[in-house]
PDB file of C-alpha atoms in Angstrom:
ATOM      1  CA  UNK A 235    -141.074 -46.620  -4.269  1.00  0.00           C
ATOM      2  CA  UNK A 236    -141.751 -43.007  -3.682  1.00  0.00           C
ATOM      3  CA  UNK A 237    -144.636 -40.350  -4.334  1.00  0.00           C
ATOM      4  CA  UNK A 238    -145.395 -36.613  -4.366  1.00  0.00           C
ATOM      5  CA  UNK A 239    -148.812 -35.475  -4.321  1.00  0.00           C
ATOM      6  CA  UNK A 240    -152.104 -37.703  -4.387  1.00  0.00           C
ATOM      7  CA  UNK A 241    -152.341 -39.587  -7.756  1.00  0.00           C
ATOM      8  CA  UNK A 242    -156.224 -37.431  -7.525  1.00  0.00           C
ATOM      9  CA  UNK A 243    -154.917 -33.991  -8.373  1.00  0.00           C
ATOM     10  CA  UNK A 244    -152.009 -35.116 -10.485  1.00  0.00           C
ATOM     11  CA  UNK A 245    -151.861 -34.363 -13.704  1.00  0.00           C
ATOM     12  CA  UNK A 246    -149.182 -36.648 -14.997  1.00  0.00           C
ATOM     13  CA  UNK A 247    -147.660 -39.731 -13.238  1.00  0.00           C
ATOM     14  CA  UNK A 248    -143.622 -40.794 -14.039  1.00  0.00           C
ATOM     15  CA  UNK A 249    -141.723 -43.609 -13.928  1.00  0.00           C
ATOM     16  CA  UNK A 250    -138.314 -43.495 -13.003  1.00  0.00           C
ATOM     17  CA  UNK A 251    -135.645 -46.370 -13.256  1.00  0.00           C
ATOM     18  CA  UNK A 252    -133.098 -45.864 -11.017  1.00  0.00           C
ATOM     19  CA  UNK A 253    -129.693 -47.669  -9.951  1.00  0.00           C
ATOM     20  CA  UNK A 254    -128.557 -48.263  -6.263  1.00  0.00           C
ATOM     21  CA  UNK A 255    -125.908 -45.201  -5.664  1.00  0.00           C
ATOM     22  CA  UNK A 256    -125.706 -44.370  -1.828  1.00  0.00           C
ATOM     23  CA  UNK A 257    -125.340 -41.454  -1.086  1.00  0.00           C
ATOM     24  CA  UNK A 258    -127.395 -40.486  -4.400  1.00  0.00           C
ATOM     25  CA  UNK A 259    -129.819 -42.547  -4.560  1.00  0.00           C
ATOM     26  CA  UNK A 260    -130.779 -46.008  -2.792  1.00  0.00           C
ATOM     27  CA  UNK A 261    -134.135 -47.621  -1.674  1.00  0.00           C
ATOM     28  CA  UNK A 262    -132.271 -48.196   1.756  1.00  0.00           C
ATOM     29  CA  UNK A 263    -132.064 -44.227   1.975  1.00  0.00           C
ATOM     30  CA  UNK A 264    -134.482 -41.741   3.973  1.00  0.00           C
ATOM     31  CA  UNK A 265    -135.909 -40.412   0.863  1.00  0.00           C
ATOM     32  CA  UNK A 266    -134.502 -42.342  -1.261  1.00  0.00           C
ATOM     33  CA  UNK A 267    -131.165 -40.200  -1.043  1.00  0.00           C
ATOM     34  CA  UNK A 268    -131.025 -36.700  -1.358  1.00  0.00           C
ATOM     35  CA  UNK A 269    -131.150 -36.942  -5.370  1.00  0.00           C
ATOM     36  CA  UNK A 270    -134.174 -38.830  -5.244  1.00  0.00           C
ATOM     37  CA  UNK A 271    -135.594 -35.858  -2.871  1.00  0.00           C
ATOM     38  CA  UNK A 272    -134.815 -32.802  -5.320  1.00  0.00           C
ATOM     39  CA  UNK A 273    -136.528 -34.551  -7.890  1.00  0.00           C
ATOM     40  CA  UNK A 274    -139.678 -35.532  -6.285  1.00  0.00           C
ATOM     41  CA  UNK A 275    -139.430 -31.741  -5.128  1.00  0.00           C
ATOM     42  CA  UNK A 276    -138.874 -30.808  -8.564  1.00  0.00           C
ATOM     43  CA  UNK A 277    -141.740 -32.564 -10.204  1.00  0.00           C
ATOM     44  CA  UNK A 278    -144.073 -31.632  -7.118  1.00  0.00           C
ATOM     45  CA  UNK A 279    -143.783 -27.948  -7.808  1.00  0.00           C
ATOM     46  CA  UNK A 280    -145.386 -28.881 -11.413  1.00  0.00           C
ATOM     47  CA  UNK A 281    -148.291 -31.199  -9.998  1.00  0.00           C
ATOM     48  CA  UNK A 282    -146.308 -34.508 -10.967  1.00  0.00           C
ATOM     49  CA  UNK A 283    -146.548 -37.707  -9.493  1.00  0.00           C
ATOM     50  CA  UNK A 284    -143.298 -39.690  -9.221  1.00  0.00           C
ATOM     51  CA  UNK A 285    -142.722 -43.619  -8.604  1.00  0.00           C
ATOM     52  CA  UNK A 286    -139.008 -44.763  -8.571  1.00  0.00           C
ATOM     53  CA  UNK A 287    -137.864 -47.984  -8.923  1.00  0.00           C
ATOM     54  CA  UNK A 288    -134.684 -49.920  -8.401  1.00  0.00           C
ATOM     55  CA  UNK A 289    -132.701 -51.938 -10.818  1.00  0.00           C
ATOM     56  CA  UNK A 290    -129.431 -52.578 -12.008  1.00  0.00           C
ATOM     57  CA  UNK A 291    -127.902 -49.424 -13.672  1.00  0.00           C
ATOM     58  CA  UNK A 292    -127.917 -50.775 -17.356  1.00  0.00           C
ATOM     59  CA  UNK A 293    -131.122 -52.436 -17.177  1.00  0.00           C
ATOM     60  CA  UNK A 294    -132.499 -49.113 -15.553  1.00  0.00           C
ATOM     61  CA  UNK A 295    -130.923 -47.759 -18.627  1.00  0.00           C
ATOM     62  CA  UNK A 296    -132.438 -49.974 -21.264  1.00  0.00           C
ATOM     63  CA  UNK A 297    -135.821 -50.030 -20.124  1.00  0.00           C
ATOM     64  CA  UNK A 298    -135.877 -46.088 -20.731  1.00  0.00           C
ATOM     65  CA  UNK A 299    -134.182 -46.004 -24.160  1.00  0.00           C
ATOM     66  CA  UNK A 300    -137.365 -48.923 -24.690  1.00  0.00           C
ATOM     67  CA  UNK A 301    -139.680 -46.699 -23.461  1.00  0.00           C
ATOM     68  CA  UNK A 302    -140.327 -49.249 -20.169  1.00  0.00           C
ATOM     69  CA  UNK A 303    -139.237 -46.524 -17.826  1.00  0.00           C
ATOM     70  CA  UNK A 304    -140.053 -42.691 -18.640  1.00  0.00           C
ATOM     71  CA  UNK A 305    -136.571 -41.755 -17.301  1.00  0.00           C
ATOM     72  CA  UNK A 306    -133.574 -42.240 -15.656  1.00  0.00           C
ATOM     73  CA  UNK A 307    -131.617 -39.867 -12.989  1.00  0.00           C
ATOM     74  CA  UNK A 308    -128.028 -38.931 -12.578  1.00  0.00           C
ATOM     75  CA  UNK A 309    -126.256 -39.452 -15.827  1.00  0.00           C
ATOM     76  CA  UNK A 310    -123.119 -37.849 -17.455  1.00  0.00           C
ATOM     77  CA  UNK A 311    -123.793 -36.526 -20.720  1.00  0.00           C
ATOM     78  CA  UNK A 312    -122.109 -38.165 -24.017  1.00  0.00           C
ATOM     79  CA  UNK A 313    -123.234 -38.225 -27.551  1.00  0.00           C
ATOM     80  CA  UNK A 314    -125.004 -41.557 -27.780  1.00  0.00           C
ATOM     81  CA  UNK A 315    -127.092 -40.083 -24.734  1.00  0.00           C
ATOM     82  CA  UNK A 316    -128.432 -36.916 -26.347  1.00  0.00           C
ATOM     83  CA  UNK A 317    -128.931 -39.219 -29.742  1.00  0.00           C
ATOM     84  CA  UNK A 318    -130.851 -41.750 -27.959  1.00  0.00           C
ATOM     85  CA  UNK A 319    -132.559 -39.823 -24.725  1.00  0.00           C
ATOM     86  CA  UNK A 320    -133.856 -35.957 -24.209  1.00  0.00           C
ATOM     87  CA  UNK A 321    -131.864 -34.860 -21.092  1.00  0.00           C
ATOM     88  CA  UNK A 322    -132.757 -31.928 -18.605  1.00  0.00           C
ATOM     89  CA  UNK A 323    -131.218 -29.343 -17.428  1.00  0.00           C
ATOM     90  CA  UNK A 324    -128.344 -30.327 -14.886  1.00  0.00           C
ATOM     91  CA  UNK A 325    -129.827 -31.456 -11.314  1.00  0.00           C
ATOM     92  CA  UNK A 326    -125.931 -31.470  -9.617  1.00  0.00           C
ATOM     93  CA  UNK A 327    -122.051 -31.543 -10.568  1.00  0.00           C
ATOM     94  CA  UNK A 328    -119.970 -34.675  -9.479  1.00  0.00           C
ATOM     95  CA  UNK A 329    -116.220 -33.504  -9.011  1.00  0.00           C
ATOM     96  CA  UNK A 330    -113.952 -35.954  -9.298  1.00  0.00           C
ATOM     97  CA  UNK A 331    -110.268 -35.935  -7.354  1.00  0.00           C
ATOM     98  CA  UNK A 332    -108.278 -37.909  -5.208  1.00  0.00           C
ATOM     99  CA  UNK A 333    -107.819 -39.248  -1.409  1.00  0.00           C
ATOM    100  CA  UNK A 334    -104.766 -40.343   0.065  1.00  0.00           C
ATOM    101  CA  UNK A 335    -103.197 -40.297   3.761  1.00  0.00           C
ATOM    102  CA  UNK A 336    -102.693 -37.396   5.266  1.00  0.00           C
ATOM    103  CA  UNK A 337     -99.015 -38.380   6.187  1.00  0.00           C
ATOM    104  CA  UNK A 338     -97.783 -38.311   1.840  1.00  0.00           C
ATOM    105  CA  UNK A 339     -98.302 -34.749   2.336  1.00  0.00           C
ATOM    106  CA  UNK A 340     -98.613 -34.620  -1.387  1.00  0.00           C
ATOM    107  CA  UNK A 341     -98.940 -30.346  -2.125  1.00  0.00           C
ATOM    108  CA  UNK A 342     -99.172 -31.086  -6.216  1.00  0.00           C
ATOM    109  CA  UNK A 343    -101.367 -33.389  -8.319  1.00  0.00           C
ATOM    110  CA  UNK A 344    -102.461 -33.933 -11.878  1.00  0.00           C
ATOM    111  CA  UNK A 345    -101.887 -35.864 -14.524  1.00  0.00           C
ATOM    112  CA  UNK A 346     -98.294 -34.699 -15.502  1.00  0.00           C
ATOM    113  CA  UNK A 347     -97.298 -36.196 -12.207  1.00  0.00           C
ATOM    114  CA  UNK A 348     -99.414 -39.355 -11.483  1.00  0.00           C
ATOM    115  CA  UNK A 349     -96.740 -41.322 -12.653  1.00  0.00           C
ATOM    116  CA  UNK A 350     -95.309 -41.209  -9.295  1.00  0.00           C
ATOM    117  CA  UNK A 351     -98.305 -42.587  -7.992  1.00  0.00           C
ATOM    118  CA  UNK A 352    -100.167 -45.962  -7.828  1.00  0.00           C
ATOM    119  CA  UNK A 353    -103.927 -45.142  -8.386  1.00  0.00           C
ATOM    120  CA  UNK A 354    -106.727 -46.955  -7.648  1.00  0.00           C
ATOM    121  CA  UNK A 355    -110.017 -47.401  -9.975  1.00  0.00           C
ATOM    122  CA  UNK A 356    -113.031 -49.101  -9.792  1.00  0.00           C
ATOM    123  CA  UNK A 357    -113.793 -51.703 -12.668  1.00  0.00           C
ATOM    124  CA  UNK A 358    -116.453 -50.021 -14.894  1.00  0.00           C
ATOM    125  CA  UNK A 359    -115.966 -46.876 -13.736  1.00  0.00           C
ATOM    126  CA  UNK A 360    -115.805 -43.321 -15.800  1.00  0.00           C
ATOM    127  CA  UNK A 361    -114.032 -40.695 -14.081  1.00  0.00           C
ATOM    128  CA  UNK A 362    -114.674 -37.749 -16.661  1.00  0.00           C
ATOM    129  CA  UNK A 363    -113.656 -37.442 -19.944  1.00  0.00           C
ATOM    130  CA  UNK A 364    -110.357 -35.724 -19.154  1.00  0.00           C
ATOM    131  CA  UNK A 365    -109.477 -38.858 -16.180  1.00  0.00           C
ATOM    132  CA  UNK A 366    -110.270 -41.434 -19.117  1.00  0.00           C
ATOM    133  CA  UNK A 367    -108.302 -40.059 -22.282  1.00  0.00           C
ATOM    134  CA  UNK A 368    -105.430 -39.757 -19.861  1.00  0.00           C
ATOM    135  CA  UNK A 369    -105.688 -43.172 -18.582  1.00  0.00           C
ATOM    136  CA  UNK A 370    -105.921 -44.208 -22.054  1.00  0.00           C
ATOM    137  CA  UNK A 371    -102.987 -42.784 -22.862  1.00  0.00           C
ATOM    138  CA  UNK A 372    -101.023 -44.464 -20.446  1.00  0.00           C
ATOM    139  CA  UNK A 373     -99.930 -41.299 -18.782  1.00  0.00           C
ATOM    140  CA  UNK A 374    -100.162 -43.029 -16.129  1.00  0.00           C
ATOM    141  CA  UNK A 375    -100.854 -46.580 -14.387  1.00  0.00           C
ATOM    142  CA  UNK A 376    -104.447 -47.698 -12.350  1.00  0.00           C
ATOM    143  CA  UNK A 377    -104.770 -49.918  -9.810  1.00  0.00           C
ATOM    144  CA  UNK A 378    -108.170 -51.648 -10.453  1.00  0.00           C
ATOM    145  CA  UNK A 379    -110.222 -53.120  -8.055  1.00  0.00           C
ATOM    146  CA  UNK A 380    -114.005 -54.533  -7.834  1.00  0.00           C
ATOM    147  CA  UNK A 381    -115.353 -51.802  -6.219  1.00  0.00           C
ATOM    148  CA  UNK A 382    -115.279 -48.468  -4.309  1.00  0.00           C
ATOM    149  CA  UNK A 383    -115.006 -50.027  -1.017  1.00  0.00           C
ATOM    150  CA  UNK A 384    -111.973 -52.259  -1.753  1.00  0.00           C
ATOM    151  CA  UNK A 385    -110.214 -49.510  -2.770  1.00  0.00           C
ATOM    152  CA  UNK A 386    -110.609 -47.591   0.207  1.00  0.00           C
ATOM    153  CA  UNK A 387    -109.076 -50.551   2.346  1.00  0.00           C
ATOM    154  CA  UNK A 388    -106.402 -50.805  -0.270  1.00  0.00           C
ATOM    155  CA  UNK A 389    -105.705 -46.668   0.803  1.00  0.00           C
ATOM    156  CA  UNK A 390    -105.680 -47.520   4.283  1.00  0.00           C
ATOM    157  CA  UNK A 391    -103.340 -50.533   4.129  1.00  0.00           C
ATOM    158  CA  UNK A 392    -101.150 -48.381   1.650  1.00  0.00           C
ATOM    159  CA  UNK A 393    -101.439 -50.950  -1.548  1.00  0.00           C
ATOM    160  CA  UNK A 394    -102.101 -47.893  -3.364  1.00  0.00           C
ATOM    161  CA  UNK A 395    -101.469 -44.269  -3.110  1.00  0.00           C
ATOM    162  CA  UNK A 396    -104.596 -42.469  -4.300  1.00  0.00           C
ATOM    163  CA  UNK A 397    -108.047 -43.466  -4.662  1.00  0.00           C
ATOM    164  CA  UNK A 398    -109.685 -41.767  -7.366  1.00  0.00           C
ATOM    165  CA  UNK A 399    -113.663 -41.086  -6.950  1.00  0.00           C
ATOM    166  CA  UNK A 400    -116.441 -38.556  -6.624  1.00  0.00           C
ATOM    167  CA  UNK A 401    -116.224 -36.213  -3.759  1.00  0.00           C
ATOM    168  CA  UNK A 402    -119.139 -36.799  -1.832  1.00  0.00           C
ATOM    169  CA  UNK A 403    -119.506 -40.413  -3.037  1.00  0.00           C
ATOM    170  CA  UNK A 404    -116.061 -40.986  -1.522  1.00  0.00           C
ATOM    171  CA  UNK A 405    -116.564 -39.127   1.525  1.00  0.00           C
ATOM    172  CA  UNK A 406    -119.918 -41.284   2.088  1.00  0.00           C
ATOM    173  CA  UNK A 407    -118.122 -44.774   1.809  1.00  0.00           C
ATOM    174  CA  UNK A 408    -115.060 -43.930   3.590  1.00  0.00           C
ATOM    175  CA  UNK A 409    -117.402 -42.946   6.295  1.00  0.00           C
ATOM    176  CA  UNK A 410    -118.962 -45.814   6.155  1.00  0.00           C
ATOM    177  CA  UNK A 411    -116.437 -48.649   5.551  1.00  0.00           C
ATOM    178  CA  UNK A 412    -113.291 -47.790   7.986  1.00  0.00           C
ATOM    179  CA  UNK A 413    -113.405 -47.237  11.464  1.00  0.00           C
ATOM    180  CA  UNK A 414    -113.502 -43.153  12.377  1.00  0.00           C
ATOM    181  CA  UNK A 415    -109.810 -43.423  13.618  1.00  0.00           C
ATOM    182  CA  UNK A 416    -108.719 -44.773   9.763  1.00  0.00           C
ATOM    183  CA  UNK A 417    -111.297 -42.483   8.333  1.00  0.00           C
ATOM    184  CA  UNK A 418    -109.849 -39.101   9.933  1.00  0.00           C
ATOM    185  CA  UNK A 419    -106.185 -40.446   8.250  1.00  0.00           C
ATOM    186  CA  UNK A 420    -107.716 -39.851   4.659  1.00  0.00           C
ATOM    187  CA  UNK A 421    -107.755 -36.104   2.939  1.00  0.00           C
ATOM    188  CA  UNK A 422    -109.677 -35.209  -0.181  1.00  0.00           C
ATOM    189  CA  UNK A 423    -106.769 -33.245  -2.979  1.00  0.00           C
ATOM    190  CA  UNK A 424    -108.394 -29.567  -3.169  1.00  0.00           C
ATOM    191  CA  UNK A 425    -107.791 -29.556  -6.469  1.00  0.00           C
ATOM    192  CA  UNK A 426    -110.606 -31.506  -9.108  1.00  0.00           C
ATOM    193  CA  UNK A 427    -109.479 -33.029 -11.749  1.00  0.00           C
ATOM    194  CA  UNK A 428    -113.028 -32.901 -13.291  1.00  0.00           C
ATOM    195  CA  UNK A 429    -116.643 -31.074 -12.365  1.00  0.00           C
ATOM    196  CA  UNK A 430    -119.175 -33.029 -15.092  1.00  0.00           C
ATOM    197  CA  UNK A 431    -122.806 -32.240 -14.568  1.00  0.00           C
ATOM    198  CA  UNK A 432    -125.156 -34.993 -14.185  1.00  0.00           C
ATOM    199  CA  UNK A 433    -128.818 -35.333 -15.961  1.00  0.00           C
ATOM    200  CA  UNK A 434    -131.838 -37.026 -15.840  1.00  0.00           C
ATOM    201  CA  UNK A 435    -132.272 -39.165 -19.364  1.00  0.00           C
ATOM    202  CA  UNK A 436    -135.930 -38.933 -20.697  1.00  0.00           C
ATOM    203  CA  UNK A 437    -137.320 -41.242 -22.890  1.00  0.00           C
ATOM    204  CA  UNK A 438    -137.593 -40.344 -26.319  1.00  0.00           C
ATOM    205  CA  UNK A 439    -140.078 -43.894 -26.949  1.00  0.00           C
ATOM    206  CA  UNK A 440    -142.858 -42.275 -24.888  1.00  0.00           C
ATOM    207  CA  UNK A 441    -145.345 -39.430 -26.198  1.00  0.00           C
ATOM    208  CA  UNK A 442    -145.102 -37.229 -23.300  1.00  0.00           C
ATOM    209  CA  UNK A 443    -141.406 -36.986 -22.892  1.00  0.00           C
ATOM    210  CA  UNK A 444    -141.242 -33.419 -23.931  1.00  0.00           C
ATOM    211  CA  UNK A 445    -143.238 -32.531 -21.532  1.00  0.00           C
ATOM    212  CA  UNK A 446    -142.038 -34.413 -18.495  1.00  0.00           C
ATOM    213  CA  UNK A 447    -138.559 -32.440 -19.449  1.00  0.00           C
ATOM    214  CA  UNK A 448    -140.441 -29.435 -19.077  1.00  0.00           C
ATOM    215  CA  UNK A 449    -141.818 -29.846 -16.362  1.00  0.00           C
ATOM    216  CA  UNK A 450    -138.928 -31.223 -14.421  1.00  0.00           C
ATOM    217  CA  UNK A 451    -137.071 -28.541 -15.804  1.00  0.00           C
ATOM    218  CA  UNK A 452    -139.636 -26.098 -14.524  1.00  0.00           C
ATOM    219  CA  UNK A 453    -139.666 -27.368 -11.281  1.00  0.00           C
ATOM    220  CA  UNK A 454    -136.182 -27.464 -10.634  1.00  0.00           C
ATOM    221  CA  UNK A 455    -135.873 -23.778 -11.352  1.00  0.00           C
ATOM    222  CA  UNK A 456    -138.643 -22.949  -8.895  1.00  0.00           C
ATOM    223  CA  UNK A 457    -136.639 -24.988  -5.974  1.00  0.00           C
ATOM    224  CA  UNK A 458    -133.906 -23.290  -6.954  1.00  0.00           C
ATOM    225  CA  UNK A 459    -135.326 -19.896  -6.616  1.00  0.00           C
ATOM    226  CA  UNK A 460    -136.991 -20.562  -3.063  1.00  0.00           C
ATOM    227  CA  UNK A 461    -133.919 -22.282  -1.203  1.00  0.00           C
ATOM    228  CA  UNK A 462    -135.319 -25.124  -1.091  1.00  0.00           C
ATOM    229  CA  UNK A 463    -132.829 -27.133  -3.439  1.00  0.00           C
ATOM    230  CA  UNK A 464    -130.096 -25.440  -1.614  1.00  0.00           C
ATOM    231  CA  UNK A 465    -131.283 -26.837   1.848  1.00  0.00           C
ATOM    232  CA  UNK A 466    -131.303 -30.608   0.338  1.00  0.00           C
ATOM    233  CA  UNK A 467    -127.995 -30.035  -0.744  1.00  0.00           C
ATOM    234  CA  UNK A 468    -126.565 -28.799   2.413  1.00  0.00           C
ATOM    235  CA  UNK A 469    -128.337 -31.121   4.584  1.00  0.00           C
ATOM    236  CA  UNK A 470    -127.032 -34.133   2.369  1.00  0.00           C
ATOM    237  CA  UNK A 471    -123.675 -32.403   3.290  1.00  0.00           C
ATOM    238  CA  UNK A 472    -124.119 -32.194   7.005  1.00  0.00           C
ATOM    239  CA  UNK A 473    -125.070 -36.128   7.285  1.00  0.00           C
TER     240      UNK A 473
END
């Protein structure tokens, strides 16, 4: 659990619900993850109060749309969302692509050619709108596997050719699950398939959401304007 200013001078306290998503987010983090940190810097430049706690992500998601949690962070916009929640303005953009070894040497990639290709997913995962209509239409064929991590040792063995993620999500767990040697044999595609902005989801069940939105809103603009959101972001980059 985290906190801006003194509960004293605040004028309005929030409570977030938040999922484990390293690098984003994650109690385990110094600050909670550099998301957690532009939005306790966001809500601090309008006198706010924040307190985040963990839970799964759908529970995190439920107790908002309930009105248990005042909001959410880091969510893809999609119509039940705006029926259900009041988003913000966009606090980053995830852009999704593709690792693979260095040695394929692949110089073209998209989805008129991933037929070629064994790809790996992640069960449960949404890759962007375009990723997921393709996928559905059996363009081409996914490996799945439980999770991120599995698929990155999958990569490294060569069970699959690509593993499809986030950039800097990717970049984070490769990082962290193979050894440097394996991790320097991986390249990110410079091409995304996919940029989607991500959002904080405010609850529409509480009396003050409007204003929390504002606020956040407000707050993020201000960061923007003095550097300091820039400086997160590039020291999230550096680590």
């Amino acid at each position: 659990m985290i906190s801006g200013i003194s509960a004293k001078s605040a004028e309005l306290r929030v409570r977030i619900a938040s999922g484990e998503f390293q690098p984003y987010l994650s109690a385990s983090l110094p600050n909670d993850g550099f998301i957690s940190k532009i939005i306790t810097a966001a809500f601090k430049q309008e006198n706010v109060v924040v307190a985040i706690a963990y839970y799964p992500w759908k529970r995190s998601y439920d107790m908002v749309k309930k009105g248990e949690a005042d909001l959410t962070p880091f969510w893809i916009k999609a119509p039940e969302r705006e029926q259900l929640f009041i988003l913000s303005d966009p606090i980053d953009v995830v852009q999704y692509g593709f690792f693979y070894l260095k040695d394929k040497k692949i110089t073209q990639l998209d989805f008129n050619n991933l037929n070629q290709y064994k790809v790996g997913v992640s069960l449960g995962y949404s890759y962007g709108s375009a990723f997921d209509t393709a996928r559905k239409n059996q363009q081409f064929i996914c490996d799945e596997a439980p999770s991120d991590e599995i698929n990155i040792r999958k990569l490294i063995a060569k069970r699959i050719d690509l593993f499809t993620a986030d950039k800097t999500l990717g970049q984070y767990l490769i990082s962290k699950t193979l050894h440097p040697k394996d991790a320097e044999k991986i390249t990110f595609f410079p091409k995304n398939f996919a940029e989607e902005p991500v959002y904080l989801l405010i609850s529409k069940r509480i009396k003050n959401g409007e204003e929390i939105a504002d606020k956040f809103n407000k707050g993020l603009k201000k960061i923007k304007q003095s550097g300091e959101y820039q400086r997160i972001m590039q020291e999230a980059k550096n680590n």
